[in-house]
mmCIF file with all atom_site columns, C-alpha atoms in Angstrom:
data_model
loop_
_atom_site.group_PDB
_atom_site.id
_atom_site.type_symbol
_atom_site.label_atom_id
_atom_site.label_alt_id
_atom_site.label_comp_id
_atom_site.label_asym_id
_atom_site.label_entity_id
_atom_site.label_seq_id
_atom_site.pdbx_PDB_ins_code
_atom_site.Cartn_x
_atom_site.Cartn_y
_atom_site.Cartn_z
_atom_site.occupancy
_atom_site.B_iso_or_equiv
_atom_site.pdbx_formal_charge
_atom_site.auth_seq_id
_atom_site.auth_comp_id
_atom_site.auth_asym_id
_atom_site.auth_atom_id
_atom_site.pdbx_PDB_model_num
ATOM 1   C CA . UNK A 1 1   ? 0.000   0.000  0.000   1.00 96.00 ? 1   UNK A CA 1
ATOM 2   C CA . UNK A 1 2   ? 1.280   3.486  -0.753  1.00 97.00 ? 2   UNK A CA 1
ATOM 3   C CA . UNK A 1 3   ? 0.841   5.382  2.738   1.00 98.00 ? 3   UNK A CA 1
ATOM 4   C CA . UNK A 1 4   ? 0.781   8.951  1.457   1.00 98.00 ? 4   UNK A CA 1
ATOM 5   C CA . UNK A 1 5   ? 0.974   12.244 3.417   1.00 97.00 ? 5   UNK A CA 1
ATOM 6   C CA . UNK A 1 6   ? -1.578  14.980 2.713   1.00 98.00 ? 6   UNK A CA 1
ATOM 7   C CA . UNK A 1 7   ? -1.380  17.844 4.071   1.00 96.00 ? 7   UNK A CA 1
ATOM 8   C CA . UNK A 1 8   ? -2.021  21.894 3.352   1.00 94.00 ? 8   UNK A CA 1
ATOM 9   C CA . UNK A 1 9   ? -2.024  25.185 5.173   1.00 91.00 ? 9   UNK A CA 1
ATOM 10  C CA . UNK A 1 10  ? -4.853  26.510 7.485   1.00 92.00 ? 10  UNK A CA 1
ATOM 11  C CA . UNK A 1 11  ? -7.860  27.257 5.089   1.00 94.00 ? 11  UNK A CA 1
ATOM 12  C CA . UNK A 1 12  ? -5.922  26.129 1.780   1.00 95.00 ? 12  UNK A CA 1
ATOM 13  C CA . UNK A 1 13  ? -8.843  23.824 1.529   1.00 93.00 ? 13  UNK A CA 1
ATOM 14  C CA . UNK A 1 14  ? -7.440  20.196 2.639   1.00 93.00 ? 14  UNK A CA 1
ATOM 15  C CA . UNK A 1 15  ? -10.382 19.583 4.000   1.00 92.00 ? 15  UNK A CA 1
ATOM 16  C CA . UNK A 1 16  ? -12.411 19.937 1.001   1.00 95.00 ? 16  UNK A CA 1
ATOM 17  C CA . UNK A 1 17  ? -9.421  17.683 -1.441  1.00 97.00 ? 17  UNK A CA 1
ATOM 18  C CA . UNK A 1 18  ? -9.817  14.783 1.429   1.00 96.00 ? 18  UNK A CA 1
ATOM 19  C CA . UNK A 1 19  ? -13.438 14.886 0.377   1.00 96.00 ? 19  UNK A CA 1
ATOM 20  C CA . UNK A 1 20  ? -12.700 14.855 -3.097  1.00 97.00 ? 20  UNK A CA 1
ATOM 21  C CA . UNK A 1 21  ? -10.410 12.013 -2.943  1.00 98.00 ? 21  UNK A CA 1
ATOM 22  C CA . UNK A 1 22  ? -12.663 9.622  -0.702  1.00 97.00 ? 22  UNK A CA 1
ATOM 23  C CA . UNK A 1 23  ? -15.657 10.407 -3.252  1.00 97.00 ? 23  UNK A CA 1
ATOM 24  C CA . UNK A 1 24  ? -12.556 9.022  -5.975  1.00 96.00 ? 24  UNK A CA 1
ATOM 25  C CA . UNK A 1 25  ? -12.804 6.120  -4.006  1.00 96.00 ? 25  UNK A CA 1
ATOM 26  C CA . UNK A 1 26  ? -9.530  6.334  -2.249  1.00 98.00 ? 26  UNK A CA 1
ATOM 27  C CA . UNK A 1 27  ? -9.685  5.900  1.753   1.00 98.00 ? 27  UNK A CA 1
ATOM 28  C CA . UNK A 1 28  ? -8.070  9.204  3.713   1.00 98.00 ? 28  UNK A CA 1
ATOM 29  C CA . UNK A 1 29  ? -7.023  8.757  7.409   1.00 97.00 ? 29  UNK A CA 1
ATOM 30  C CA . UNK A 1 30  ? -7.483  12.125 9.141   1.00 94.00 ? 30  UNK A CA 1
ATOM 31  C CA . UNK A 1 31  ? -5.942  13.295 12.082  1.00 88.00 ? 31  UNK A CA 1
ATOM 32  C CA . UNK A 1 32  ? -8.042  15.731 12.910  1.00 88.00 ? 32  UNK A CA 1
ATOM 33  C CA . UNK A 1 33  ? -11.427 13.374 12.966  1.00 92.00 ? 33  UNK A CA 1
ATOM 34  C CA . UNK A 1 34  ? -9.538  11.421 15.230  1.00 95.00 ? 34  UNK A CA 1
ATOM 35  C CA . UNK A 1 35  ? -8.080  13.919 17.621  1.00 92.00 ? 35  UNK A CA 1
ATOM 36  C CA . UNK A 1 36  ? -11.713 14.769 18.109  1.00 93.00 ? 36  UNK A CA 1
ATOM 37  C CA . UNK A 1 37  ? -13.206 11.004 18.489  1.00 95.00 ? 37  UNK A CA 1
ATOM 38  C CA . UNK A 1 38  ? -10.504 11.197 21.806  1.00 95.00 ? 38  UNK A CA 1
ATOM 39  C CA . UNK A 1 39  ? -11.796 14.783 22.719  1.00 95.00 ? 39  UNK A CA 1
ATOM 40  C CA . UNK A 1 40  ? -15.028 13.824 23.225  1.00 95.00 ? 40  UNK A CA 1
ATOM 41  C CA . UNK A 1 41  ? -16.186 13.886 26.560  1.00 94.00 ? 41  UNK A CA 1
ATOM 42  C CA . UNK A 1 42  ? -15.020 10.918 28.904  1.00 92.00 ? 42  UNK A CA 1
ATOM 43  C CA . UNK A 1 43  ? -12.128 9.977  25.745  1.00 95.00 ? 43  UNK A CA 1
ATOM 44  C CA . UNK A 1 44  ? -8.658  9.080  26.590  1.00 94.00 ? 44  UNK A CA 1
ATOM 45  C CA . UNK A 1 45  ? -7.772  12.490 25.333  1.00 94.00 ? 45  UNK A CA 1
ATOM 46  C CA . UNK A 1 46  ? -10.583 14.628 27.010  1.00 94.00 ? 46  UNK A CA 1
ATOM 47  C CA . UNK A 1 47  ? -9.928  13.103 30.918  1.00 94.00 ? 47  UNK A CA 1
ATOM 48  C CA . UNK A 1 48  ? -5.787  13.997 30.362  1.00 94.00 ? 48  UNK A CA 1
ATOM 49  C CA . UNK A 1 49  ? -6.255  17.355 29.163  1.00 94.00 ? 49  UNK A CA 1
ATOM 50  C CA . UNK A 1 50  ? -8.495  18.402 31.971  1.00 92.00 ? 50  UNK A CA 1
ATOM 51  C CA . UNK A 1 51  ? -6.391  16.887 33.969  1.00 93.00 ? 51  UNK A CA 1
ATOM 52  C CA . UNK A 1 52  ? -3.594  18.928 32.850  1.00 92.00 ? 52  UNK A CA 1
ATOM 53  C CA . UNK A 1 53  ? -5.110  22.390 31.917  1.00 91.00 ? 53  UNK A CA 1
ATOM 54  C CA . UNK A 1 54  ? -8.453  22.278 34.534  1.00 90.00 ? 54  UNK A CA 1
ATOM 55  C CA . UNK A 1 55  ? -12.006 22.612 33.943  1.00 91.00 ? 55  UNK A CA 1
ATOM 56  C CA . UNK A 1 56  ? -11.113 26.191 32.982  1.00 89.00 ? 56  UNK A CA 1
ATOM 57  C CA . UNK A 1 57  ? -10.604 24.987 29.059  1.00 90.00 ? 57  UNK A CA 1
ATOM 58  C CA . UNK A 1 58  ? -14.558 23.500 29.338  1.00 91.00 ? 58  UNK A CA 1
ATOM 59  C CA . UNK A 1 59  ? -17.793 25.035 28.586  1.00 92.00 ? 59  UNK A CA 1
ATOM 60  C CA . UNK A 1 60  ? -20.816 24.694 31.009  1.00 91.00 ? 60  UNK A CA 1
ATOM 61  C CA . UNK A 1 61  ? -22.290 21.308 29.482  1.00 94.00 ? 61  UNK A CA 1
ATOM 62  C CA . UNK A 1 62  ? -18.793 19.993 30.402  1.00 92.00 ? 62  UNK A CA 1
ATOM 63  C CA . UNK A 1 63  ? -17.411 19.729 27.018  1.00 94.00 ? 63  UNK A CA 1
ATOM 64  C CA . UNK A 1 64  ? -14.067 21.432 25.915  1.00 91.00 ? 64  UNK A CA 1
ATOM 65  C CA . UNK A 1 65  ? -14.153 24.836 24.882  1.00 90.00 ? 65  UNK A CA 1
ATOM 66  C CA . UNK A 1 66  ? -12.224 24.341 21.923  1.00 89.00 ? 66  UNK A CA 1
ATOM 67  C CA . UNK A 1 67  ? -12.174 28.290 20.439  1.00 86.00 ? 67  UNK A CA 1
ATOM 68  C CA . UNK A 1 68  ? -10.602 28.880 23.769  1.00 88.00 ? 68  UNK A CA 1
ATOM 69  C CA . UNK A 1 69  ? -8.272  26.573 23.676  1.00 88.00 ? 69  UNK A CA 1
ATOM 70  C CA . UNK A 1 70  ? -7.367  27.117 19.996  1.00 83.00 ? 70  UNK A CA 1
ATOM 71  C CA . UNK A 1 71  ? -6.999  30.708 21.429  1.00 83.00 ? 71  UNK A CA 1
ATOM 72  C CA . UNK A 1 72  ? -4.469  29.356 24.008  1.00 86.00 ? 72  UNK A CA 1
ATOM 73  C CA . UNK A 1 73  ? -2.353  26.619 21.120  1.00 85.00 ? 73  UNK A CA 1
ATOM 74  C CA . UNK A 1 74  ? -2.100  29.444 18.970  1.00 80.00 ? 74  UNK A CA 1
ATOM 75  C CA . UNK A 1 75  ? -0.767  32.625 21.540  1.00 85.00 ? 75  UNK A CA 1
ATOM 76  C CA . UNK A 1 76  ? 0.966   30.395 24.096  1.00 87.00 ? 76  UNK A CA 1
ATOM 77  C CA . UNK A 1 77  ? 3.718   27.795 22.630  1.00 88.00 ? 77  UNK A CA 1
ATOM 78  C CA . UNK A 1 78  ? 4.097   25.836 25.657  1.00 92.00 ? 78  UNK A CA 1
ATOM 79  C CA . UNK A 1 79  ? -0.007  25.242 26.001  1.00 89.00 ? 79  UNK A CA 1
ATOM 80  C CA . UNK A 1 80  ? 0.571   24.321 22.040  1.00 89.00 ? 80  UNK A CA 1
ATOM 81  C CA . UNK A 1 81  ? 3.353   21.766 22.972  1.00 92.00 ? 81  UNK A CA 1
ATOM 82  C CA . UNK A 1 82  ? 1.492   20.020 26.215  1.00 94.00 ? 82  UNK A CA 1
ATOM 83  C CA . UNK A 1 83  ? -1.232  19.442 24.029  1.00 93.00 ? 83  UNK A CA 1
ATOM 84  C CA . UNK A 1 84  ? 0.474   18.085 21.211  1.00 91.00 ? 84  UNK A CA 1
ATOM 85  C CA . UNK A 1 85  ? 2.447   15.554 24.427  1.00 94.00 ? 85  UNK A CA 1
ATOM 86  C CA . UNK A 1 86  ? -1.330  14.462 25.212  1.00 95.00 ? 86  UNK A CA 1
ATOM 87  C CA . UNK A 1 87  ? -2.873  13.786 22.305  1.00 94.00 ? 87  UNK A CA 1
ATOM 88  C CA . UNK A 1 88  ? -0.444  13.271 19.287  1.00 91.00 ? 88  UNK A CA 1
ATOM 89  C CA . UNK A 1 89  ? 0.651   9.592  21.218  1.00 95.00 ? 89  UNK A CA 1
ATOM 90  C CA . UNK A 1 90  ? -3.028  8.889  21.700  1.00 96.00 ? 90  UNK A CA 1
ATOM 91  C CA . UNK A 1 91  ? -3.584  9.900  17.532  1.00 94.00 ? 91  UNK A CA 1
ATOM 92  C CA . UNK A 1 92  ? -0.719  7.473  16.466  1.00 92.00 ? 92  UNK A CA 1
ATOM 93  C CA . UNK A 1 93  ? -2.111  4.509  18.068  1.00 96.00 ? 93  UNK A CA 1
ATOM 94  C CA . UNK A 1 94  ? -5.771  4.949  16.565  1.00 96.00 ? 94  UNK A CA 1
ATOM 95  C CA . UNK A 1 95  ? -3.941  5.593  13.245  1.00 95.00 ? 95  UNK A CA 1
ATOM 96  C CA . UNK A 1 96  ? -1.712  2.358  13.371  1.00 96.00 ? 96  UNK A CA 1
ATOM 97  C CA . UNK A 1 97  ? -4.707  0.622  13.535  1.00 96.00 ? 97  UNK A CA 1
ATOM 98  C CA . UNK A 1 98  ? -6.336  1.662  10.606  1.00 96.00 ? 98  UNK A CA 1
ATOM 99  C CA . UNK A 1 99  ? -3.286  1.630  8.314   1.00 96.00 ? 99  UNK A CA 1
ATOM 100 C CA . UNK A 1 100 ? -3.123  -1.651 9.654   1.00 97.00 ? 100 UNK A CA 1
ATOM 101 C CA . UNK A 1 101 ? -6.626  -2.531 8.513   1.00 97.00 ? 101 UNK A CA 1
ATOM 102 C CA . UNK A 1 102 ? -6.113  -0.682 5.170   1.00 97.00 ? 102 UNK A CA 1
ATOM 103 C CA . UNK A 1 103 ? -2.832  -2.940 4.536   1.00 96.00 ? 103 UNK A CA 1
ATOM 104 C CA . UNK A 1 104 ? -4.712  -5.947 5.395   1.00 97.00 ? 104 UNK A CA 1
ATOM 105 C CA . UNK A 1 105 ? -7.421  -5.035 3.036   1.00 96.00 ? 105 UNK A CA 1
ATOM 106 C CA . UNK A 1 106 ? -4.717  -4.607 0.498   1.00 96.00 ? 106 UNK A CA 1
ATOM 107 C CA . UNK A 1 107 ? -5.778  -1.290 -0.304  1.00 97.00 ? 107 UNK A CA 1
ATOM 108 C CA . UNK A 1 108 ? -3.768  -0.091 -3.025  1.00 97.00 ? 108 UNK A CA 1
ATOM 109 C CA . UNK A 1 109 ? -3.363  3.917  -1.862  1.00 97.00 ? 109 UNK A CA 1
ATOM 110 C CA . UNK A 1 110 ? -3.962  5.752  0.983   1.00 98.00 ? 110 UNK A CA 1
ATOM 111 C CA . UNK A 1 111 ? -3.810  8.957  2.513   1.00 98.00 ? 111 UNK A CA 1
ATOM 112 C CA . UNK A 1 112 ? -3.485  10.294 5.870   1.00 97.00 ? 112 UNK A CA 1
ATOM 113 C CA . UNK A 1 113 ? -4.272  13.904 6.555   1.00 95.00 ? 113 UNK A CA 1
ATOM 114 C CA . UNK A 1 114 ? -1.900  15.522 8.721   1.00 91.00 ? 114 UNK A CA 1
ATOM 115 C CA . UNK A 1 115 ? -1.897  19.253 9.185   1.00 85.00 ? 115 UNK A CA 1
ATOM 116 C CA . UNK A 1 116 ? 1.042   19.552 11.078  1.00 85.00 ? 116 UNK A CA 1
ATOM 117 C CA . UNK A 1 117 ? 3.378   17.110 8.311   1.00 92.00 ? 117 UNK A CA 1
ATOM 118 C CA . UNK A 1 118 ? 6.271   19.786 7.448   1.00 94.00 ? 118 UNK A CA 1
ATOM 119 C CA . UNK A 1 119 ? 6.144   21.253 11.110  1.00 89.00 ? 119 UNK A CA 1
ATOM 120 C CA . UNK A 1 120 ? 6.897   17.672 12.416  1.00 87.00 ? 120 UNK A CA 1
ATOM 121 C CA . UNK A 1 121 ? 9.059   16.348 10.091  1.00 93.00 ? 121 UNK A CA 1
ATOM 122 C CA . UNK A 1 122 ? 7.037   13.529 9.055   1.00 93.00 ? 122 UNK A CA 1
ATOM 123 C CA . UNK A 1 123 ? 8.065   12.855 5.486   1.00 95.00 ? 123 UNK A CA 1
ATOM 124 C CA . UNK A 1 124 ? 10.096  10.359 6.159   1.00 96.00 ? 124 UNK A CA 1
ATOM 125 C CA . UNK A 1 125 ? 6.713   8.432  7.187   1.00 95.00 ? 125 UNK A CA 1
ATOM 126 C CA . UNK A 1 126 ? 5.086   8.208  3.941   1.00 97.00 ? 126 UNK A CA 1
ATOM 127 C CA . UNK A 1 127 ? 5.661   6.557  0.390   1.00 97.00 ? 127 UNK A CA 1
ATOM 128 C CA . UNK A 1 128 ? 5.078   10.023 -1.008  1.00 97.00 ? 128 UNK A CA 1
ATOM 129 C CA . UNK A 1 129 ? 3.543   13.493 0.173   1.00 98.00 ? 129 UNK A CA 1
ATOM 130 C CA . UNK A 1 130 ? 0.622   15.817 -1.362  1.00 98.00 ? 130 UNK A CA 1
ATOM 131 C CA . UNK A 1 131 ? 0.509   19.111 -0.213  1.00 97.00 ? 131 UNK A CA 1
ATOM 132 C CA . UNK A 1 132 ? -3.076  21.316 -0.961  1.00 97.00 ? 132 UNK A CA 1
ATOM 133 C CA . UNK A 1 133 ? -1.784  24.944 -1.123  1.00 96.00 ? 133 UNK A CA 1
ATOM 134 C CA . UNK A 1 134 ? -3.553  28.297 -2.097  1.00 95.00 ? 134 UNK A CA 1
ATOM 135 C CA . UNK A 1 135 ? -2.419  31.843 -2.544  1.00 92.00 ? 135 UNK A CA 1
ATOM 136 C CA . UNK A 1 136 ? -1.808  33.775 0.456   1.00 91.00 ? 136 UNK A CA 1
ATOM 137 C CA . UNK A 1 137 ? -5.038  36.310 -0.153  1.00 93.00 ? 137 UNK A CA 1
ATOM 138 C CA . UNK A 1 138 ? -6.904  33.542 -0.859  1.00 93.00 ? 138 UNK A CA 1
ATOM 139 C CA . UNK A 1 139 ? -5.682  31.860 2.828   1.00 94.00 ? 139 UNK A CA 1
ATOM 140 C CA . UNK A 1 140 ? -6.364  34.682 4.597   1.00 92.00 ? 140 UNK A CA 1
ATOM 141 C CA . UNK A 1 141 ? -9.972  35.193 3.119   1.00 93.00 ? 141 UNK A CA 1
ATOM 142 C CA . UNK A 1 142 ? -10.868 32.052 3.681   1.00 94.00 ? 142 UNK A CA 1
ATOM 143 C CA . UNK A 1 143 ? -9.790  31.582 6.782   1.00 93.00 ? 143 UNK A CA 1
ATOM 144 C CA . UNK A 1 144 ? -11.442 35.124 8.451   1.00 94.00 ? 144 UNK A CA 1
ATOM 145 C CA . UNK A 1 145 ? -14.602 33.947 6.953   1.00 93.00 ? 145 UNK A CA 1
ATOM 146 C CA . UNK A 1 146 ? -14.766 30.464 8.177   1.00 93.00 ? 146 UNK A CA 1
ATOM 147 C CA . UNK A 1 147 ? -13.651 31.058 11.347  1.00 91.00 ? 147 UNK A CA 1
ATOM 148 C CA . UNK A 1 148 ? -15.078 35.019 12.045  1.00 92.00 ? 148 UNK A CA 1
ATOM 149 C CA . UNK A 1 149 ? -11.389 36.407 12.349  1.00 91.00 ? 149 UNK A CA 1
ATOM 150 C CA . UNK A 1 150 ? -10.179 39.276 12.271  1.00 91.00 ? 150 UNK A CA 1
ATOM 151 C CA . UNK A 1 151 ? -7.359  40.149 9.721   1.00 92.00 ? 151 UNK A CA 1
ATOM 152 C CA . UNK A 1 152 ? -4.659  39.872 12.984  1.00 91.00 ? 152 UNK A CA 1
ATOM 153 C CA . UNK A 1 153 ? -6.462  37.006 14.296  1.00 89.00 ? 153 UNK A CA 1
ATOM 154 C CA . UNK A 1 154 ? -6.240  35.458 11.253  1.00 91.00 ? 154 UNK A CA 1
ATOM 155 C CA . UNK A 1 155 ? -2.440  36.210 10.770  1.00 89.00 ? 155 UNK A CA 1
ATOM 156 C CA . UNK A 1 156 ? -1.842  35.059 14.146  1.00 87.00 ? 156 UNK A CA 1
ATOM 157 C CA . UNK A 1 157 ? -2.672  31.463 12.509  1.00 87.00 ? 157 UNK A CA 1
ATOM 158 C CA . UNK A 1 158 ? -1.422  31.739 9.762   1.00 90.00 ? 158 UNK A CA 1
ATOM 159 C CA . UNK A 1 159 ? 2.375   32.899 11.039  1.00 87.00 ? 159 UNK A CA 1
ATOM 160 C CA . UNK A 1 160 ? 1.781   29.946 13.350  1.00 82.00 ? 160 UNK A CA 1
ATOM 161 C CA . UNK A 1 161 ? 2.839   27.358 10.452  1.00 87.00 ? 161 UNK A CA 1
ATOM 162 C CA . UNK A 1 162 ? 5.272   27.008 8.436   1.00 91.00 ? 162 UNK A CA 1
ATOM 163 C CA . UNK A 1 163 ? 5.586   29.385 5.197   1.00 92.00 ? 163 UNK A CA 1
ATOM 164 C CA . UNK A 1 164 ? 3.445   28.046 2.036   1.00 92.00 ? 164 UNK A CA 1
ATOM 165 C CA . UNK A 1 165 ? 6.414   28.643 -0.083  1.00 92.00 ? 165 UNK A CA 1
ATOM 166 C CA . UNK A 1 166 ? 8.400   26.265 2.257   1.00 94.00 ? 166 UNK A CA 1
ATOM 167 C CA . UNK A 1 167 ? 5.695   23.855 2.548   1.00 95.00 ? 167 UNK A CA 1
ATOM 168 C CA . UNK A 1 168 ? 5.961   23.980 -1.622  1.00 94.00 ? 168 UNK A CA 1
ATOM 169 C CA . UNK A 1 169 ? 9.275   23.223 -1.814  1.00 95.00 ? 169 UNK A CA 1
ATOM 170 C CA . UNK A 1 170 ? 9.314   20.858 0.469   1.00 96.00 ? 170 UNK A CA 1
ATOM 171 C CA . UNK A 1 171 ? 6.171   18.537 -0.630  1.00 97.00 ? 171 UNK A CA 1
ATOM 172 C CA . UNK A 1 172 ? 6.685   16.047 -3.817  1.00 97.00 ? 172 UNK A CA 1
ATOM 173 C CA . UNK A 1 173 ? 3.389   16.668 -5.272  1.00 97.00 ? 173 UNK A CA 1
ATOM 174 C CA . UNK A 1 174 ? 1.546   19.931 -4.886  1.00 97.00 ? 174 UNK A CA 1
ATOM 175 C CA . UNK A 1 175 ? -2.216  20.943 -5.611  1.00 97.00 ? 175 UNK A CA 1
ATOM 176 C CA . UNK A 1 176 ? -2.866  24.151 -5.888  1.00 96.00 ? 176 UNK A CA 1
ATOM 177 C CA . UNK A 1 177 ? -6.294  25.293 -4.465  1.00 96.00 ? 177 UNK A CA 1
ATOM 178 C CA . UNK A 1 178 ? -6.417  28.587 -5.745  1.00 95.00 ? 178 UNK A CA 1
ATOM 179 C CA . UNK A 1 179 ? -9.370  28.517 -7.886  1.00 93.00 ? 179 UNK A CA 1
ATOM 180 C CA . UNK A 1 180 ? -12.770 26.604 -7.183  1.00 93.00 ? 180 UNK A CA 1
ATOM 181 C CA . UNK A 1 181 ? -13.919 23.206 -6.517  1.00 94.00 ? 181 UNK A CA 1
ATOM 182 C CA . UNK A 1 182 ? -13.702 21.828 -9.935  1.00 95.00 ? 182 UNK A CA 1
ATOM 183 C CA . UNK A 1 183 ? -10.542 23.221 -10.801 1.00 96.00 ? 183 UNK A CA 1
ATOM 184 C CA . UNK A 1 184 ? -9.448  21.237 -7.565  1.00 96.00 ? 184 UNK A CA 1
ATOM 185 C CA . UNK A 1 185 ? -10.982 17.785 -8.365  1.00 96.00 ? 185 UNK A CA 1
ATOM 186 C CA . UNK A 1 186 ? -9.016  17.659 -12.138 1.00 96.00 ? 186 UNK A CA 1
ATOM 187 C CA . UNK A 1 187 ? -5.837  17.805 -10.221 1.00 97.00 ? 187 UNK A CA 1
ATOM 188 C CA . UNK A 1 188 ? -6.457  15.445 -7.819  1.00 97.00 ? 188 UNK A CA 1
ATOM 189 C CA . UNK A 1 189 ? -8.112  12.932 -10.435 1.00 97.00 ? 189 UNK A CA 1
ATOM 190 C CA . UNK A 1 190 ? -4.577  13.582 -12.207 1.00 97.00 ? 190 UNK A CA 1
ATOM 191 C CA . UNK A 1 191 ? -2.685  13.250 -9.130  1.00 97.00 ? 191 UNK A CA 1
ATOM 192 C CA . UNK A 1 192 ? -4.374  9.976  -8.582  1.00 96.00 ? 192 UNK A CA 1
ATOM 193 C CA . UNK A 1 193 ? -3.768  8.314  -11.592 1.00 94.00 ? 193 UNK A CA 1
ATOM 194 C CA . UNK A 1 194 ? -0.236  9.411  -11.177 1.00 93.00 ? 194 UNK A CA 1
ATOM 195 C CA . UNK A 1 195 ? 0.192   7.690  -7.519  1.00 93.00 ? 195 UNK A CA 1
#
C-alpha cells in the first residue's frame, strides 16, 4: 500500500481535497477526525487534558471549549506543545490501527491527513507526500470567513505554520487550491492516476 501524506495550510482547503479524494474512491485517514473522536467527553484524550489544563478549558455542558483553547495553542507555545504531548501519542495509536486494517485489506493507496506534516518532520513516514496549497489572499480570506477572524487574528494562525512557499518546496506533489472546486478535483483525479 502506498501510505501517502496529505497535508495543506490553514484554510488552503485540505479539507475539502480529502473529500474529493474519498468520493474518488480512495480511503483518507485524518488526524483531525480522530483527535476529536478522543476529545469527546469521557475519551482518553478529554480526561488527560483536563487533567492537565483544569475545567477552565470547558464550557458549562462539560465539554471542551475548543475556540478557547485554539486561542491558548495558537498565543501560548508551551499550552501548544502540552497538548500536542497528550494527544499526538493517543492519535498514532488509533492511526496504526487503521493503516493496519487498510494494509490488510490490500488497499492499493492511501492517505493520511496531517496538518502539522512539514512542522513535524514527518516525510520520512510516507511513500510520497501531497501538499493542498492556495495563494496567500486567498488563505487569509478564507480563513477570516470560516472562522469570524479578524485580519490579525487570522495572521496570528497563519504565522503559526510554516511558510506556504516552504511547505511547496518541500512537498513532492503539490495541488494548488487557488481557484474553485472543480478546478481542484481535475488535479487530484490527475494526481491519482499518477500515484
Amino acid at each position: 500500500m502506498k501510505w501517502t501524506g496529505l497535508t495543506g495550510g490553514i484554510a488552503t482547503g485540505k479539507s475539502t481535497a480529502k473529500k474529493l479524494i474519498e468520493g474518488l474512491g480512495v480511503p483518507v485517514v485524518d488526524a483531525d477526525h480522530i483527535s476529536h473522536k478522543l476529545t469527546e467527553v469521557g475519551a482518553k484524550g478529554y480526561s488527560a487534558i483536563v487533567s492537565h489544563f483544569g475545567n477552565s478549558v470547558l464550557e458549562k455542558d462539560k465539554r471542551l471549549d475548543r475556540k478557547k483553547l485554539g486561542h491558548l495553542v495558537f498565543t501560548d507555545p508551551q499550552v501548544k506543545t502540552d497538548l500536542e504531548n497528550i494527544l499526538h501519542p493517543l492519535i498514532k495509536i488509533e492511526v496504526d490501527k487503521l493503516r493496519k486494517h487498510y494494509l490488510d485489506q490490500a488497499v492499493p493507496l492511501c492517505f493520511y491527513d496531517v496538518p502539522l506534516l512539514f512542522e513535524k518532520n514527518l516525510m520520512n513516514e510516507f511513500h510520497t507526500t501531497v501538499l493542498v496549497w492556495c495563494n496567500n489572499q486567498t488563505q487569509l480570506e478564507r480563513l477570516m470567513k470560516r472562522n469570524s477572524l479578524s485580519v490579525e487574528e487570522a495572521y496570528i494562525r497563519i504565522k503559526n505554520q510554516l511558510p506556504m512557499i516552504d511547505k511547496v518546496k518541500m512537498a513532492e506533489h503539490c495541488v494548488d487550491n487557488s481557484g474553485d472546486t472543480l478546478d481542484l478535483e481535475k488535479q487530484l483525479k490527475r494526481l491519482l492516476k499518477h500515484l
